[in-house]
């Protein structure tokens, strides 16, 4: 899959999740315990961003490996 | 092994600092605070029972030392006549509002102050609005002189400040605000490498500039995303076209164009030179977009619309103990990521250069 597809998939997943939370009562869940789960969501977002970067770097290194295989 | 430590110690340091930030940022409790006071309005010359909701409080255990006041300023204060503790986070306080207020305004706002020996003192500003039937400043001043607010208890142990609406999300300072500061440091470094490239014309400086800009963009993107999540539960909307949201989006789009620009030149030297110039331009645009424009008009962000950013109101000394390490930690981690990108770019360059000889 291309990087663009990955990003698109992540975005669709994100919007599905947010609309699902809007319909159910999980707004109350996010606001419970003094809105602690908002902090959890933010940390998860940062973690997912770093993972997305790892995927990007992984693909770039795979290209290099293939290049070496083809010519070496 | 020695060489390994000498070369890589800063990566371990970055991870250790971030570990400290995660542990402290998540585990230090919030200072006890007041989340709700009902009713929120009354008239003069009346009796009123206020229902006060606390957060992280221990009202039931500290029943004997509970004291509650409403306060106009440091001089005019009224103590509760009766206090009924309903639970660890609920208390009722009865007040007898005199016939006149020590104020010449028709509607005067009062802060509510609670003090006990376990939770220390907690304040809720604008807790109660009192409307007076007739204004008599002199009468009000004589009636309101009796009560004093003295010997307030100090809370023991370290806590983060309690702010209404924010609640626990004040911890996002370490996972959202610090990302932006780290991004600024990374973009500054990228600009320095761009200048270096223009002076020395060495390819490696261009690789560093590109790697750092990529990481800066990652940090900025995460900053926007985490900001949107935080905004949903504090401002009410993911994206409210707040001036700072808007200007940072523009700044990030300018930086995004850096990569579009890089790809559009087939000649390497030309590509490196033009993208270095563009990177300096992007940094010059970034500063007013993030630090100047949002201050000129009203913004939902704290520290904008004329307020100084990071005043003692926004960031107290315990928060600084975690916030500054967070900035350093994210910056070191970003440098690590940038160095991976740099090394990849150098390997790619070698491979592409060798390619013609192999074919």
PDB file of C-alpha atoms in Angstrom, chain A residues 4 14 18 21 26-27 30-31 33-36 38-43 45-50 53-54 56-57 60-61 63-65 67-68 71-72, chain B residues 22 26 55 165-169 171-172 175 179 214 218 222 225-226 229-230 232-234 238 330 333 337 340-341 344-345 347-348 351-352 355 358-359:
ATOM      1  CA  UNK A   4      -1.234   8.030   1.026  1.00  0.00           C
ATOM      2  CA  UNK A  14     -10.259   8.200  13.160  1.00  0.00           C
ATOM      3  CA  UNK A  18     -15.109   9.902  16.592  1.00  0.00           C
ATOM      4  CA  UNK A  21     -18.223   8.071  20.192  1.00  0.00           C
ATOM      5  CA  UNK A  26     -18.749   7.859  25.535  1.00  0.00           C
ATOM      6  CA  UNK A  27     -18.626  11.651  25.642  1.00  0.00           C
ATOM      7  CA  UNK A  30     -14.233  10.900  28.142  1.00  0.00           C
ATOM      8  CA  UNK A  31     -15.408  13.522  30.647  1.00  0.00           C
ATOM      9  CA  UNK A  33     -12.660  11.184  36.239  1.00  0.00           C
ATOM     10  CA  UNK A  34     -11.943  14.855  35.624  1.00  0.00           C
ATOM     11  CA  UNK A  35     -11.471  14.298  31.844  1.00  0.00           C
ATOM     12  CA  UNK A  36      -8.526  11.968  32.500  1.00  0.00           C
ATOM     13  CA  UNK A  38      -8.636  13.032  27.188  1.00  0.00           C
ATOM     14  CA  UNK A  39      -5.019  12.875  28.373  1.00  0.00           C
ATOM     15  CA  UNK A  40      -4.966   9.152  27.538  1.00  0.00           C
ATOM     16  CA  UNK A  41      -6.344   9.891  24.037  1.00  0.00           C
ATOM     17  CA  UNK A  42      -3.667  12.552  23.480  1.00  0.00           C
ATOM     18  CA  UNK A  43      -0.876  10.174  24.491  1.00  0.00           C
ATOM     19  CA  UNK A  45      -2.379   9.977  19.346  1.00  0.00           C
ATOM     20  CA  UNK A  46       1.301  10.848  19.878  1.00  0.00           C
ATOM     21  CA  UNK A  47       2.183   7.137  20.041  1.00  0.00           C
ATOM     22  CA  UNK A  48       0.259   6.414  16.823  1.00  0.00           C
ATOM     23  CA  UNK A  49       2.067   9.312  15.121  1.00  0.00           C
ATOM     24  CA  UNK A  50       5.443   7.816  16.038  1.00  0.00           C
ATOM     25  CA  UNK A  53       6.583   7.413  11.166  1.00  0.00           C
ATOM     26  CA  UNK A  54       8.158   3.989  11.786  1.00  0.00           C
ATOM     27  CA  UNK A  56       7.224   5.296   6.670  1.00  0.00           C
ATOM     28  CA  UNK A  57      10.886   4.676   7.569  1.00  0.00           C
ATOM     29  CA  UNK A  60      12.086   3.549   2.790  1.00  0.00           C
ATOM     30  CA  UNK A  61      14.587   1.018   4.161  1.00  0.00           C
ATOM     31  CA  UNK A  63      13.390   0.082  -0.949  1.00  0.00           C
ATOM     32  CA  UNK A  64      17.094   0.391  -0.115  1.00  0.00           C
ATOM     33  CA  UNK A  65      17.294  -3.338   0.659  1.00  0.00           C
ATOM     34  CA  UNK A  67      18.102  -1.922  -4.429  1.00  0.00           C
ATOM     35  CA  UNK A  68      21.079  -3.654  -2.804  1.00  0.00           C
ATOM     36  CA  UNK A  71      22.633  -4.795  -7.771  1.00  0.00           C
ATOM     37  CA  UNK A  72      24.758  -6.491  -5.192  1.00  0.00           C
TER      38      UNK A  72
ATOM     39  CA  UNK B  22       5.252  10.246  31.600  1.00  0.00           C
ATOM     40  CA  UNK B  26       0.389  11.022  34.884  1.00  0.00           C
ATOM     41  CA  UNK B  55     -12.737  17.591  43.208  1.00  0.00           C
ATOM     42  CA  UNK B 165     -13.046  23.010  32.574  1.00  0.00           C
ATOM     43  CA  UNK B 166      -9.457  21.742  32.198  1.00  0.00           C
ATOM     44  CA  UNK B 167      -9.506  19.322  35.146  1.00  0.00           C
ATOM     45  CA  UNK B 168      -7.021  16.499  34.572  1.00  0.00           C
ATOM     46  CA  UNK B 169      -6.370  17.643  31.004  1.00  0.00           C
ATOM     47  CA  UNK B 171      -1.500  17.305  32.041  1.00  0.00           C
ATOM     48  CA  UNK B 172      -1.712  17.745  28.263  1.00  0.00           C
ATOM     49  CA  UNK B 175       2.060  16.056  25.656  1.00  0.00           C
ATOM     50  CA  UNK B 179       5.535  19.234  21.240  1.00  0.00           C
ATOM     51  CA  UNK B 214      10.457  16.058   8.246  1.00  0.00           C
ATOM     52  CA  UNK B 218       5.708  15.226  12.321  1.00  0.00           C
ATOM     53  CA  UNK B 222       0.917  15.653  16.179  1.00  0.00           C
ATOM     54  CA  UNK B 225      -4.011  16.405  16.257  1.00  0.00           C
ATOM     55  CA  UNK B 226      -3.513  16.385  20.035  1.00  0.00           C
ATOM     56  CA  UNK B 229      -8.591  16.175  20.756  1.00  0.00           C
ATOM     57  CA  UNK B 230      -7.973  18.462  23.724  1.00  0.00           C
ATOM     58  CA  UNK B 232     -13.105  18.762  21.691  1.00  0.00           C
ATOM     59  CA  UNK B 233     -13.447  18.316  25.449  1.00  0.00           C
ATOM     60  CA  UNK B 234     -12.523  21.798  26.666  1.00  0.00           C
ATOM     61  CA  UNK B 238     -12.294  19.663  17.378  1.00  0.00           C
ATOM     62  CA  UNK B 330      10.787  15.460  22.943  1.00  0.00           C
ATOM     63  CA  UNK B 333      13.815  12.007  20.698  1.00  0.00           C
ATOM     64  CA  UNK B 337      14.483  10.275  14.645  1.00  0.00           C
ATOM     65  CA  UNK B 340      17.792   7.971  11.410  1.00  0.00           C
ATOM     66  CA  UNK B 341      16.363   9.909   8.466  1.00  0.00           C
ATOM     67  CA  UNK B 344      18.921   6.723   5.456  1.00  0.00           C
ATOM     68  CA  UNK B 345      19.293   9.672   3.071  1.00  0.00           C
ATOM     69  CA  UNK B 347      22.802   5.557   2.187  1.00  0.00           C
ATOM     70  CA  UNK B 348      20.230   6.331  -0.521  1.00  0.00           C
ATOM     71  CA  UNK B 351      23.159   3.771  -3.816  1.00  0.00           C
ATOM     72  CA  UNK B 352      21.701   6.129  -6.423  1.00  0.00           C
ATOM     73  CA  UNK B 355      23.546   2.849  -9.873  1.00  0.00           C
ATOM     74  CA  UNK B 358      26.182  -1.179 -12.240  1.00  0.00           C
ATOM     75  CA  UNK B 359      23.812  -0.898 -15.173  1.00  0.00           C
TER      76      UNK B 359
END
